Coordinates of C-alpha atoms in Angstrom, one line a residue:
X1 CA 7.8 -77.8 -14.1
X2 CA 5.8 -78.6 -11.1
X3 CA 7.5 -81.5 -9.4
X4 CA 5.6 -84.2 -7.5
X5 CA 6.3 -83.7 -3.9
X6 CA 5.5 -85.7 -0.8
X7 CA 3.6 -84.4 2.2
X8 CA 5.6 -84.0 5.5
X9 CA 6.4 -87.4 7.0
X10 CA 3.8 -88.7 9.5
X11 CA 4.7 -90.0 12.9
X12 CA 6.4 -93.4 13.0
X13 CA 3.3 -95.4 13.9
X14 CA 0.9 -93.5 11.8
X15 CA 1.4 -95.3 8.4
X16 CA 0.4 -98.6 9.8
X17 CA -2.5 -97.1 11.8
X18 CA -3.7 -95.5 8.5
X19 CA -3.6 -98.9 6.8
X20 CA -5.5 -100.4 9.8
X21 CA -8.3 -97.8 9.2
X22 CA -9.1 -99.7 5.9
X23 CA -10.9 -102.2 8.2
X24 CA -13.7 -99.6 8.3
X25 CA -14.8 -100.7 4.9
X26 CA -15.7 -104.1 6.2
X27 CA -17.3 -103.5 9.6
X28 CA -19.7 -106.5 9.7
X29 CA -17.1 -109.1 8.9
X30 CA -14.7 -107.5 11.3
X31 CA -17.3 -107.5 14.1
X32 CA -18.2 -111.1 13.4
X33 CA -14.5 -112.2 13.5
X34 CA -14.0 -110.3 16.7
X35 CA -17.1 -111.9 18.3
X36 CA -15.9 -115.4 17.3
X37 CA -12.4 -114.8 18.7
X38 CA -13.9 -113.6 21.9
X39 CA -15.9 -116.8 22.2
X40 CA -12.8 -118.9 21.4
X41 CA -10.7 -117.3 24.1
X42 CA -13.4 -117.3 26.7
X43 CA -13.9 -121.1 26.0
X44 CA -10.1 -121.7 26.2
X45 CA -9.8 -120.2 29.7
X46 CA -13.1 -121.9 30.8
X47 CA -11.7 -125.2 29.5
X48 CA -8.5 -124.7 31.6
X49 CA -10.5 -123.9 34.7
X50 CA -12.7 -127.0 34.1
X51 CA -9.6 -129.2 33.8
X52 CA -8.4 -127.8 37.1
X53 CA -11.9 -128.6 38.6
X54 CA -11.8 -132.1 37.2
X55 CA -8.3 -132.6 38.8
X56 CA -9.6 -131.3 42.1
X57 CA -12.6 -133.9 42.0
X58 CA -10.1 -136.6 41.1
X59 CA -8.0 -135.8 44.1
X60 CA -11.1 -136.0 46.3
X61 CA -11.9 -139.4 44.8
X62 CA -15.2 -138.3 43.2
X63 CA -14.6 -139.1 39.6
X64 CA -14.8 -142.9 40.1
X65 CA -16.9 -144.3 43.0
X66 CA -18.3 -147.6 44.1
X67 CA -22.0 -148.1 43.6
X68 CA -24.4 -149.9 45.9
X69 CA -23.7 -153.3 44.2
X70 CA -20.0 -152.9 44.7
X71 CA -19.1 -152.0 41.1
X72 CA -17.3 -148.9 39.9
X73 CA -19.4 -145.9 38.8
X74 CA -17.7 -143.9 35.9
X75 CA -20.6 -141.5 35.3
X76 CA -18.8 -138.5 36.8
X77 CA -15.6 -139.2 34.9
X78 CA -17.6 -139.6 31.6
X79 CA -19.3 -136.4 32.4
X80 CA -16.1 -134.4 32.5
X81 CA -14.7 -136.2 29.4
X82 CA -17.9 -135.4 27.4
X83 CA -18.0 -131.8 28.7
X84 CA -14.3 -131.1 27.8
X85 CA -14.6 -132.8 24.4
X86 CA -17.7 -130.9 23.5
X87 CA -16.1 -127.6 24.6
X88 CA -13.0 -128.4 22.5
X89 CA -15.0 -129.3 19.4
X90 CA -17.2 -126.1 19.7
X91 CA -14.0 -124.0 20.2
X92 CA -12.2 -125.6 17.2
X93 CA -15.3 -125.0 15.0
X94 CA -15.6 -121.4 15.9
X95 CA -11.9 -120.8 15.6
X96 CA -11.9 -122.4 12.1
X97 CA -14.7 -120.0 11.1
X98 CA -12.8 -117.0 12.6
X99 CA -9.6 -118.1 10.6
X100 CA -11.5 -118.2 7.3
X101 CA -13.0 -114.7 7.9
X102 CA -9.6 -113.4 8.9
X103 CA -8.1 -114.7 5.6
X104 CA -11.0 -113.2 3.6
X105 CA -10.5 -109.8 5.3
X106 CA -6.8 -110.0 4.8
X107 CA -7.2 -110.7 1.0
X108 CA -9.6 -107.8 0.7
X109 CA -7.2 -105.6 2.5
X110 CA -4.4 -106.5 0.2
X111 CA -6.6 -106.0 -2.8
X112 CA -7.6 -102.5 -1.6
X113 CA -4.0 -101.5 -1.0
X114 CA -2.8 -102.7 -4.4
X115 CA -5.7 -101.0 -6.1
X116 CA -4.9 -97.7 -4.4
X117 CA -1.2 -98.0 -5.4
X118 CA -2.1 -98.8 -9.0
X119 CA -4.5 -95.8 -9.2
X120 CA -2.0 -93.5 -7.7
X121 CA 0.8 -94.7 -10.1
X122 CA -1.5 -93.7 -13.0
X123 CA -2.3 -90.3 -11.4
X124 CA 1.4 -89.4 -10.8
X125 CA 3.1 -87.4 -13.6
X126 CA 6.0 -88.5 -15.7
X127 CA 8.5 -86.5 -13.6
X128 CA 7.7 -88.7 -10.6
X129 CA 8.3 -91.9 -12.6
X130 CA 11.5 -90.5 -14.0
X131 CA 12.8 -90.1 -10.4
X132 CA 11.5 -93.6 -9.2
X133 CA 12.1 -96.8 -11.1
X134 CA 9.8 -99.6 -11.9
X135 CA 11.4 -101.7 -9.1
X136 CA 10.2 -99.3 -6.4
X137 CA 6.6 -99.5 -7.7
X138 CA 6.7 -103.3 -8.0
X139 CA 8.1 -103.7 -4.5
X140 CA 5.4 -101.5 -2.9
X141 CA 2.7 -103.5 -4.6
X142 CA 4.2 -106.9 -3.7
X143 CA 6.6 -107.2 -0.8
X144 CA 5.4 -104.1 1.1
X145 CA 1.7 -104.7 0.6
X146 CA 2.1 -108.4 1.7
X147 CA 4.0 -107.3 4.9
X148 CA 1.3 -104.8 5.8
X149 CA -1.5 -107.4 5.1
X150 CA 0.2 -110.0 7.3
X151 CA 1.0 -107.5 10.1
X152 CA -2.6 -106.1 10.2
X153 CA -4.1 -109.6 10.3
X154 CA -1.7 -110.7 13.1
X155 CA -1.9 -107.3 14.8
X156 CA -5.6 -107.1 15.5
X157 CA -6.0 -110.8 16.1
X158 CA -3.0 -111.1 18.4
X159 CA -3.7 -107.9 20.2
X160 CA -7.4 -108.7 20.6
X161 CA -6.9 -112.3 21.6
X162 CA -3.9 -111.5 23.8
X163 CA -5.8 -108.7 25.5
X164 CA -8.7 -111.0 26.2
X165 CA -6.3 -113.7 27.5
X166 CA -4.5 -111.2 29.8
X167 CA -7.7 -109.9 31.3
X168 CA -9.4 -113.2 31.8
X169 CA -6.2 -115.0 32.9
X170 CA -5.1 -112.3 35.3
X171 CA -8.6 -112.1 36.8
X172 CA -8.7 -115.9 37.3
X173 CA -5.2 -115.9 38.9
X174 CA -6.0 -112.9 41.1
X175 CA -9.3 -114.8 42.2
X176 CA -7.1 -117.7 43.3
X177 CA -4.7 -115.3 45.0
X178 CA -3.9 -111.6 44.3
X179 CA -0.1 -112.2 44.1
X180 CA -0.6 -115.0 41.6
X181 CA -1.9 -112.4 39.2
X182 CA 0.0 -109.3 40.0
X183 CA 3.6 -110.6 39.6
X184 CA 3.0 -112.2 36.1
X185 CA 1.3 -109.0 35.1
X186 CA 4.2 -106.9 36.2
X187 CA 6.7 -109.2 34.4
X188 CA 4.6 -109.1 31.2
X189 CA 4.6 -105.2 31.3
X190 CA 8.4 -105.1 31.7
X191 CA 8.9 -107.7 28.9
X192 CA 6.6 -105.8 26.5
X193 CA 8.4 -102.5 27.3
X194 CA 11.7 -104.1 26.5
X195 CA 10.3 -105.4 23.2
X196 CA 8.8 -102.1 22.2
X197 CA 12.1 -100.4 22.8
X198 CA 13.5 -102.4 19.9
X199 CA 10.8 -101.3 17.5
X200 CA 12.5 -98.2 16.0
X201 CA 15.7 -100.1 15.3
X202 CA 13.8 -102.9 13.6
X203 CA 12.0 -100.3 11.4
X204 CA 15.2 -98.7 10.4
X205 CA 16.7 -102.1 9.5
X206 CA 13.7 -103.1 7.5
X207 CA 13.8 -99.8 5.5
X208 CA 17.4 -100.7 4.5
X209 CA 16.1 -104.2 3.5
X210 CA 13.4 -102.6 1.4
X211 CA 15.8 -100.3 -0.4
X212 CA 18.0 -103.3 -1.2
X213 CA 14.9 -105.2 -2.4
X214 CA 14.1 -102.2 -4.7
X215 CA 17.4 -102.6 -6.4
X216 CA 16.9 -106.3 -6.9
X217 CA 13.5 -105.8 -8.4
X218 CA 14.7 -103.0 -10.7
X219 CA 17.6 -105.1 -11.9
X220 CA 15.3 -108.0 -12.5
X221 CA 12.8 -105.9 -14.4
X222 CA 15.6 -104.5 -16.6
X223 CA 17.0 -107.9 -17.2
X224 CA 13.7 -109.2 -18.4
X225 CA 12.8 -106.3 -20.6
X226 CA 16.3 -105.8 -21.9
X227 CA 17.0 -109.4 -22.7
X228 CA 17.4 -108.8 -26.4
X229 CA 20.1 -106.1 -25.8
X230 CA 21.8 -108.3 -23.2
X231 CA 22.0 -111.2 -25.7
X232 CA 22.9 -109.0 -28.6
X233 CA 26.0 -107.6 -26.8
X234 CA 26.9 -110.7 -24.8
X235 CA 26.2 -109.0 -21.5
X236 CA 24.8 -112.0 -19.7
X237 CA 27.8 -112.6 -17.4
X238 CA 28.1 -108.9 -16.5
X239 CA 24.3 -108.6 -15.8
X240 CA 24.4 -111.8 -13.7
X241 CA 27.3 -110.4 -11.7
X242 CA 25.5 -107.1 -11.2
X243 CA 22.3 -109.0 -10.0
X244 CA 24.4 -111.1 -7.7
X245 CA 25.8 -107.9 -6.2
X246 CA 22.3 -106.7 -5.5
X247 CA 21.2 -110.0 -4.0
X248 CA 24.3 -110.0 -1.8
X249 CA 23.4 -106.5 -0.5
X250 CA 19.9 -107.6 0.2
X251 CA 21.1 -110.7 2.0
X252 CA 23.6 -108.6 4.0
X253 CA 20.8 -106.2 5.2
X254 CA 18.4 -109.1 6.0
X255 CA 21.2 -110.9 8.0
X256 CA 21.8 -107.7 10.0
X257 CA 18.2 -107.5 10.9
X258 CA 18.0 -111.2 11.9
X259 CA 21.1 -111.0 14.1
X260 CA 19.7 -107.9 15.8
X261 CA 16.4 -109.6 16.5
X262 CA 18.0 -112.9 17.7
X263 CA 20.3 -111.0 20.1
X264 CA 17.7 -108.5 21.5
X265 CA 14.3 -110.3 21.5
X266 CA 15.1 -113.4 23.8
X267 CA 15.8 -111.2 26.9
X268 CA 12.3 -109.8 27.2
X269 CA 10.8 -113.2 26.3
X270 CA 12.8 -114.7 29.2
X271 CA 11.5 -112.0 31.6
X272 CA 7.9 -112.8 30.6
X273 CA 8.6 -116.6 31.0
X274 CA 9.5 -116.0 34.7
X275 CA 5.8 -115.6 35.3
X276 CA 5.4 -119.4 34.8
X277 CA 8.1 -120.1 37.4
X278 CA 6.5 -117.7 39.8
X279 CA 3.1 -119.3 39.6
X280 CA 4.6 -122.7 40.0
X281 CA 6.7 -121.8 43.1
X282 CA 4.2 -119.4 44.8
X283 CA 1.3 -121.7 44.0
X284 CA 3.1 -124.7 45.6
X285 CA 3.7 -122.6 48.7
X286 CA 0.0 -121.6 48.8
X287 CA -1.0 -125.3 48.4
X288 CA 1.3 -126.2 51.4
X289 CA -0.3 -123.5 53.5
X290 CA -3.7 -124.9 52.6
X291 CA -4.8 -121.7 50.8
X292 CA -4.9 -123.4 47.3
X293 CA -6.1 -126.9 46.3
X294 CA -4.4 -129.1 43.6
X295 CA -7.0 -128.5 41.0
X296 CA -6.7 -124.7 41.4
X297 CA -2.9 -125.0 41.1
X298 CA -3.2 -127.1 37.9
X299 CA -5.7 -124.6 36.4
X300 CA -3.4 -121.7 37.4
X301 CA -0.4 -123.4 35.7
X302 CA -2.4 -124.1 32.5
X303 CA -3.6 -120.5 32.5
X304 CA -0.2 -118.9 33.0
X305 CA 1.3 -121.3 30.5
X306 CA -1.2 -120.0 27.8
X307 CA -0.6 -116.5 29.0
X308 CA 3.2 -116.7 28.7
X309 CA 3.0 -118.3 25.3
X310 CA 0.7 -115.6 24.0
X311 CA 2.8 -112.8 25.4
X312 CA 6.0 -114.4 24.0
X313 CA 4.2 -114.4 20.6
X314 CA 3.9 -110.7 20.9
X315 CA 7.7 -110.5 20.5
X316 CA 7.4 -112.0 17.1
X317 CA 4.3 -109.8 16.4
X318 CA 6.3 -106.7 17.3
X319 CA 9.0 -107.7 14.9
X320 CA 6.4 -108.2 12.2
X321 CA 4.8 -104.9 13.0
X322 CA 8.2 -103.2 13.0
X323 CA 8.8 -104.5 9.4
X324 CA 5.3 -103.6 8.4
X325 CA 5.7 -100.0 9.7
X326 CA 8.6 -99.6 7.3
X327 CA 6.6 -101.1 4.5
X328 CA 3.5 -99.0 5.3
X329 CA 5.7 -95.9 5.4
X330 CA 7.0 -96.8 1.9
X331 CA 3.5 -97.4 0.6
X332 CA 2.2 -94.1 2.0
X333 CA 5.2 -92.3 0.4
X334 CA 3.6 -93.2 -2.9
X335 CA 0.0 -92.7 -1.9
X336 CA 0.7 -89.3 -0.3
X337 CA 2.8 -88.1 -3.3
X338 CA 1.0 -85.0 -4.7
X339 CA 0.7 -85.2 -8.5
X340 CA 2.4 -82.3 -10.2
X341 CA -0.3 -82.1 -12.7
X342 CA -3.9 -81.7 -11.6
X343 CA -6.9 -81.7 -13.9
X344 CA -8.9 -78.6 -14.6
X345 CA -12.6 -78.5 -15.3
X346 CA -13.0 -76.5 -18.5
X347 CA -14.1 -78.3 -21.7
X348 CA -12.5 -78.1 -25.1
X349 CA -14.4 -76.5 -28.0
X350 CA -16.3 -78.9 -30.2
X351 CA -14.7 -77.7 -33.5
X352 CA -11.3 -78.4 -35.0
X353 CA -8.3 -77.9 -32.7
X354 CA -4.8 -76.5 -33.1
X355 CA -2.1 -75.6 -30.6
X356 CA -0.3 -72.5 -29.5
X357 CA 2.8 -72.1 -27.3
X358 CA 3.7 -68.7 -25.9
X359 CA 7.1 -68.1 -24.3
X360 CA 7.3 -71.6 -22.9
X361 CA 10.2 -72.8 -20.8
X362 CA 10.8 -76.3 -19.4
X363 CA 13.4 -77.6 -16.9
X364 CA 12.7 -81.3 -16.7
X365 CA 15.1 -82.1 -13.8
X366 CA 13.7 -79.3 -11.7
X367 CA 17.2 -77.8 -11.3
X368 CA 16.5 -74.6 -13.2
X369 CA 18.5 -75.8 -16.3
X370 CA 15.9 -75.1 -19.0
X371 CA 15.9 -77.3 -22.1
X372 CA 13.2 -75.3 -23.7
X373 CA 13.2 -71.5 -23.2
X374 CA 11.1 -68.7 -24.7
X375 CA 9.4 -71.2 -27.1
X376 CA 6.6 -69.8 -29.2
X377 CA 4.7 -71.1 -32.3
X378 CA 1.2 -71.8 -33.5
X379 CA -0.3 -74.7 -35.5
X380 CA -3.6 -74.0 -37.0
X381 CA -6.4 -76.7 -37.1
X382 CA -5.8 -79.1 -40.1
X383 CA -2.1 -78.3 -40.5
X384 CA 0.5 -80.9 -40.8
X385 CA 3.7 -79.5 -39.3
X386 CA 7.1 -81.2 -39.1
X387 CA 9.4 -80.5 -36.1
X388 CA 13.1 -81.0 -36.6
X389 CA 16.1 -80.3 -34.4
X390 CA 19.4 -81.7 -33.3
X391 CA 19.5 -84.6 -30.7
X392 CA 18.8 -83.4 -27.2
X393 CA 17.1 -80.2 -28.3
X394 CA 14.0 -81.0 -26.4
X395 CA 11.6 -82.3 -29.1
X396 CA 10.1 -85.1 -27.0
X397 CA 9.7 -82.6 -24.1
X398 CA 7.8 -80.3 -26.4
X399 CA 5.4 -83.1 -27.5
X400 CA 4.6 -84.0 -23.9
X401 CA 3.4 -80.4 -23.3
X402 CA 0.4 -80.6 -25.6
X403 CA -1.6 -83.4 -23.7
X404 CA -0.1 -82.1 -20.5
X405 CA 2.0 -85.2 -19.8
X406 CA 4.5 -82.6 -18.6
X407 CA 4.0 -79.2 -17.2
X408 CA 5.7 -76.0 -18.4
X409 CA 7.7 -74.1 -15.8
X410 CA 6.9 -70.8 -17.6
X411 CA 4.8 -69.5 -20.4
X412 CA 1.4 -70.9 -21.7
X413 CA 0.4 -73.9 -23.7
X414 CA -3.0 -73.4 -25.4
X415 CA -5.4 -75.7 -27.4
X416 CA -8.2 -74.4 -29.6
X417 CA -8.6 -72.2 -32.7
X418 CA -8.9 -68.6 -33.8
X419 CA -12.6 -69.1 -34.2
X420 CA -13.4 -70.9 -30.9
X421 CA -10.7 -69.3 -28.8
X422 CA -7.6 -70.7 -27.2
X423 CA -7.8 -72.5 -23.8
X424 CA -4.9 -72.9 -21.4
X425 CA -4.2 -76.6 -20.9
X426 CA -4.0 -76.1 -17.2
X427 CA -7.7 -75.2 -17.1
X428 CA -8.8 -78.2 -19.2
X429 CA -10.2 -81.5 -18.1
X430 CA -7.3 -83.9 -18.4
X431 CA -9.4 -86.9 -19.5
X432 CA -11.0 -84.9 -22.4
X433 CA -7.7 -83.2 -23.3
X434 CA -5.8 -86.6 -23.7
X435 CA -8.7 -88.1 -25.7
X436 CA -8.5 -85.3 -28.2
X437 CA -4.7 -84.7 -28.2
X438 CA -2.9 -87.9 -28.7
X439 CA 0.9 -88.3 -28.6
X440 CA 2.4 -91.5 -30.3
X441 CA 5.9 -92.0 -28.9
X442 CA 8.8 -93.6 -30.7
X443 CA 8.7 -96.5 -28.3
X444 CA 5.9 -98.7 -29.7
X445 CA 4.5 -100.4 -26.6
X446 CA 2.0 -103.3 -27.0
X447 CA 0.5 -105.3 -24.2
X448 CA 0.8 -109.0 -24.0
X449 CA -2.6 -109.7 -25.5
X450 CA -4.3 -110.2 -28.8
X451 CA -3.9 -107.7 -31.7
X452 CA -7.6 -106.9 -31.4
X453 CA -7.4 -106.2 -27.7
X454 CA -4.4 -103.9 -28.2
X455 CA -6.3 -101.9 -30.9
X456 CA -9.5 -101.7 -28.8
X457 CA -7.7 -99.9 -26.0
X458 CA -8.6 -96.6 -27.5
X459 CA -11.9 -97.7 -29.0
X460 CA -13.5 -100.5 -26.9
X461 CA -16.7 -100.6 -29.0
X462 CA -14.9 -100.9 -32.4
X463 CA -16.0 -103.9 -34.5
X464 CA -13.5 -106.0 -36.5
X465 CA -14.3 -104.0 -39.7
X466 CA -13.3 -100.8 -38.1
X467 CA -10.1 -102.4 -36.7
X468 CA -9.2 -103.6 -40.2
X469 CA -9.9 -100.1 -41.6
X470 CA -7.6 -98.5 -39.1
X471 CA -4.8 -100.9 -40.0
X472 CA -5.2 -100.1 -43.7
X473 CA -5.0 -96.4 -42.9
X474 CA -1.8 -97.0 -41.0
X475 CA -0.4 -99.0 -43.9
X476 CA -0.5 -102.2 -41.8
X477 CA -3.0 -104.2 -43.9
X478 CA -0.3 -106.6 -45.0
X479 CA 0.8 -107.1 -41.3
X480 CA -2.7 -108.5 -40.6
X481 CA -2.5 -110.7 -43.7
X482 CA 0.7 -112.3 -42.4
X483 CA -0.7 -113.2 -39.0
X484 CA -2.0 -116.8 -38.8
X485 CA -4.9 -116.0 -36.4
X486 CA -5.6 -112.5 -37.8
X487 CA -6.9 -110.1 -35.2
X488 CA -7.0 -112.9 -32.6
X489 CA -3.1 -113.3 -32.8
X490 CA -1.3 -112.8 -29.5
X491 CA 1.5 -110.4 -30.0
X492 CA 3.6 -111.4 -26.9
X493 CA 5.2 -109.3 -24.2
X494 CA 5.6 -105.7 -25.5
X495 CA 4.8 -107.0 -29.0
X496 CA 7.9 -109.2 -29.2
X497 CA 6.6 -111.4 -31.9
X498 CA 6.4 -108.4 -34.4
X499 CA 9.1 -106.4 -36.0
X500 CA 9.8 -102.8 -35.0
X501 CA 8.0 -101.4 -38.1
X502 CA 5.0 -103.6 -37.6
X503 CA 4.7 -102.5 -34.0
X504 CA 4.9 -98.9 -35.0
X505 CA 2.2 -99.3 -37.6
X506 CA -0.1 -101.1 -35.2
X507 CA 0.4 -98.4 -32.6
X508 CA -0.4 -95.8 -35.3
X509 CA -3.6 -97.7 -36.1
X510 CA -4.5 -97.7 -32.4
X511 CA -3.9 -93.9 -32.2
X512 CA -6.2 -93.4 -35.3
X513 CA -8.9 -95.4 -33.6
X514 CA -8.8 -92.9 -30.7
X515 CA -10.2 -90.3 -33.3
X516 CA -8.1 -87.5 -31.8
X517 CA -8.2 -83.9 -33.1
X518 CA -4.5 -83.4 -32.7
X519 CA -2.1 -86.3 -33.4
X520 CA 1.6 -86.0 -32.5
X521 CA 4.0 -88.5 -34.0
X522 CA 7.2 -88.4 -31.9
X523 CA 9.5 -90.2 -34.3
X524 CA 6.8 -92.8 -34.3
X525 CA 7.4 -94.0 -37.9
X526 CA 11.2 -94.2 -37.6
X527 CA 11.3 -98.0 -38.3
X528 CA 9.3 -97.7 -41.5
X529 CA 10.7 -97.4 -45.0
X530 CA 10.1 -94.1 -46.8
X531 CA 7.4 -95.4 -49.1
X532 CA 5.4 -97.1 -46.3
X533 CA 5.7 -94.0 -44.1
X534 CA 4.6 -91.7 -46.9
X535 CA 1.6 -94.0 -47.6
X536 CA 0.5 -93.9 -44.0
X537 CA 0.7 -90.1 -43.8
X538 CA -1.1 -89.6 -47.1
X539 CA -3.9 -92.0 -45.8
X540 CA -4.2 -90.0 -42.6
X541 CA -4.3 -86.7 -44.6
X542 CA -7.0 -88.0 -46.9
X543 CA -9.0 -89.4 -44.1
X544 CA -9.8 -86.1 -42.4
X545 CA -9.3 -83.6 -45.3
X546 CA -13.0 -83.1 -45.9
X547 CA -14.1 -84.0 -42.3
X548 CA -15.9 -81.5 -40.0
X549 CA -12.9 -81.8 -37.7
X550 CA -9.8 -81.9 -39.8
X551 CA -6.9 -83.7 -38.2
X552 CA -4.0 -81.6 -37.0
X553 CA -0.6 -83.3 -37.0
X554 CA 2.8 -82.5 -35.4
X555 CA 5.4 -84.9 -36.8
X556 CA 8.8 -85.1 -35.1
X557 CA 11.3 -86.6 -37.5
X558 CA 14.7 -86.2 -39.0
X559 CA 13.9 -87.9 -42.3
X560 CA 13.6 -85.8 -45.4
X561 CA 10.8 -88.0 -46.8
X562 CA 8.7 -87.3 -43.7
X563 CA 9.3 -83.6 -43.8
X564 CA 8.3 -83.3 -47.5
X565 CA 4.9 -84.6 -46.5
X566 CA 4.3 -81.6 -44.1
X567 CA 2.8 -78.3 -44.8
X568 CA 5.4 -76.4 -42.7
X569 CA 8.6 -77.2 -40.8
X570 CA 9.7 -75.9 -37.4
X571 CA 13.4 -75.9 -36.6
X572 CA 14.0 -76.3 -32.8
X573 CA 17.5 -75.2 -31.7
X574 CA 18.9 -73.8 -28.4
X575 CA 15.5 -74.3 -26.7
X576 CA 13.4 -72.2 -29.1
X577 CA 12.1 -72.1 -32.7
X578 CA 15.1 -70.9 -34.6
X579 CA 13.4 -71.0 -38.0
X580 CA 10.1 -72.0 -39.6
X581 CA 8.6 -72.2 -43.1
X582 CA 8.3 -74.7 -45.9
X583 CA 11.1 -77.1 -46.6
X584 CA 12.0 -75.2 -49.8
X585 CA 12.1 -71.9 -47.9
X586 CA 14.3 -73.2 -45.1
X587 CA 16.5 -75.0 -47.4
X588 CA 17.1 -71.7 -49.2
X589 CA 17.5 -69.4 -46.2
X590 CA 18.7 -71.4 -43.1
X591 CA 22.2 -72.8 -43.0
X592 CA 21.3 -74.6 -39.7
X593 CA 18.5 -76.4 -41.4
X594 CA 20.6 -77.4 -44.4
X595 CA 23.3 -78.7 -42.0
X596 CA 20.8 -80.6 -40.0
X597 CA 19.2 -82.3 -43.0
X598 CA 22.5 -82.9 -44.7
X599 CA 21.5 -80.7 -47.7

């Protein structure tokens, strides 16, 4: 079997940069937000410079002067108040708009990420899902996607805004005096280098947190879906203890990351903060030497204060980005996984279909231990064939080969007929193959929706009359009669409001609505009584007996009543077909068949 493999790991920073590239899908909004942020930061530095200028005029006694009549003239003071208030209001308005646009961009980014993950989850073959639990997929679509969204929004906003602040602030400080700008810039570079040195460790710590969170999510999912088993066997305390253990592990990993960050991040932040002390001390010396006025010193202190706060914020940003790098890597592990089953392009013949397996072998775990080996048989169009075999003989694996839910490691699986020819399933279009070859598993899965919505999954355009006819064919007419709201009845999570037999018959009706050419029932009627099961099979047989495309059925069962409804029986043992023929012939000639059926 072709196993789903991942591409070689990308460089550490690449996953997050690949997520950042999604912004290319929204260039106008991105450019508009960047322009608004540019205006906001220019206005901020300009406002600080104007405050310094106003202080300078106040020191010179120009804000409030006496007029010719001997009164006080406040016109200059009111001018500065009005100018600064207007600039603040304009900056706040533009910043609010930029914030709304950033939120909208972030939500679209999150939507795109989750859509891609969901599409990829549907593309990946069953072997991938067998190796990875539900918890991993849920974590990647929730926690990991949220972390990436938050990091990317903060990343480009913080980096863009901080870059502008650094350029404008250092330019202004250097204009006042070169050393006022050079020393804070050097301290910032040193602090950022110290922060960046912690990034790989933070990524490693967050990966451990992510794995612990996977276990929490998986346990929670199993606890919800398996609640009936847990209650039936009184396993509540044991499951709670198990869940508490996963929570404790998650808490332990999270605490280790917090301790590391709290011990290592303050030092570079303190180095950056020294720039504030430098501007205050060196600026005071320049003022004493008469090379800087009071207003310029105030403006320089305001500018460096903003600069230090922004750079210190980069410490938190780098921690967020480190976490997001781990999450982005986990997301791209899923998105980069290569499906083991890739669709072909050939079309199936229009006529009736059968199946033919030639020397097929399957090792589901990929370890070379074949469950099926040298397996060969043919089912002609219109035949109803029963497949029997001991537990663990590989019957379910065999049924998954026909619609190519699983891939054979060796041999060939073909669909077609003697008249139209036999096509290798690896050459066929997967969408058409799975529409015309339908496998109904023993697990009868219904979605938390109405009965009609569940039935219409395979026939979206079916009217109520066609839904009722399908239920009758599946011997489920009385099920519908017992439901208070009829087809509009909501069946609950996984069909919990229905019995096992009712769910199986509804799933059978849904399969019939798909109008497939080959229908495989993998113990899909095990919860039905013998009479109801026989009635459903007879209804299906009569439905397509005289049709242009007679229905071909492969029924996996261990019940004699089911086997008696088949035209032929295949006995699967030791990975291959050990015997085949009618029930009567096998009962007379095969001791293994008699032992299996208890005859």
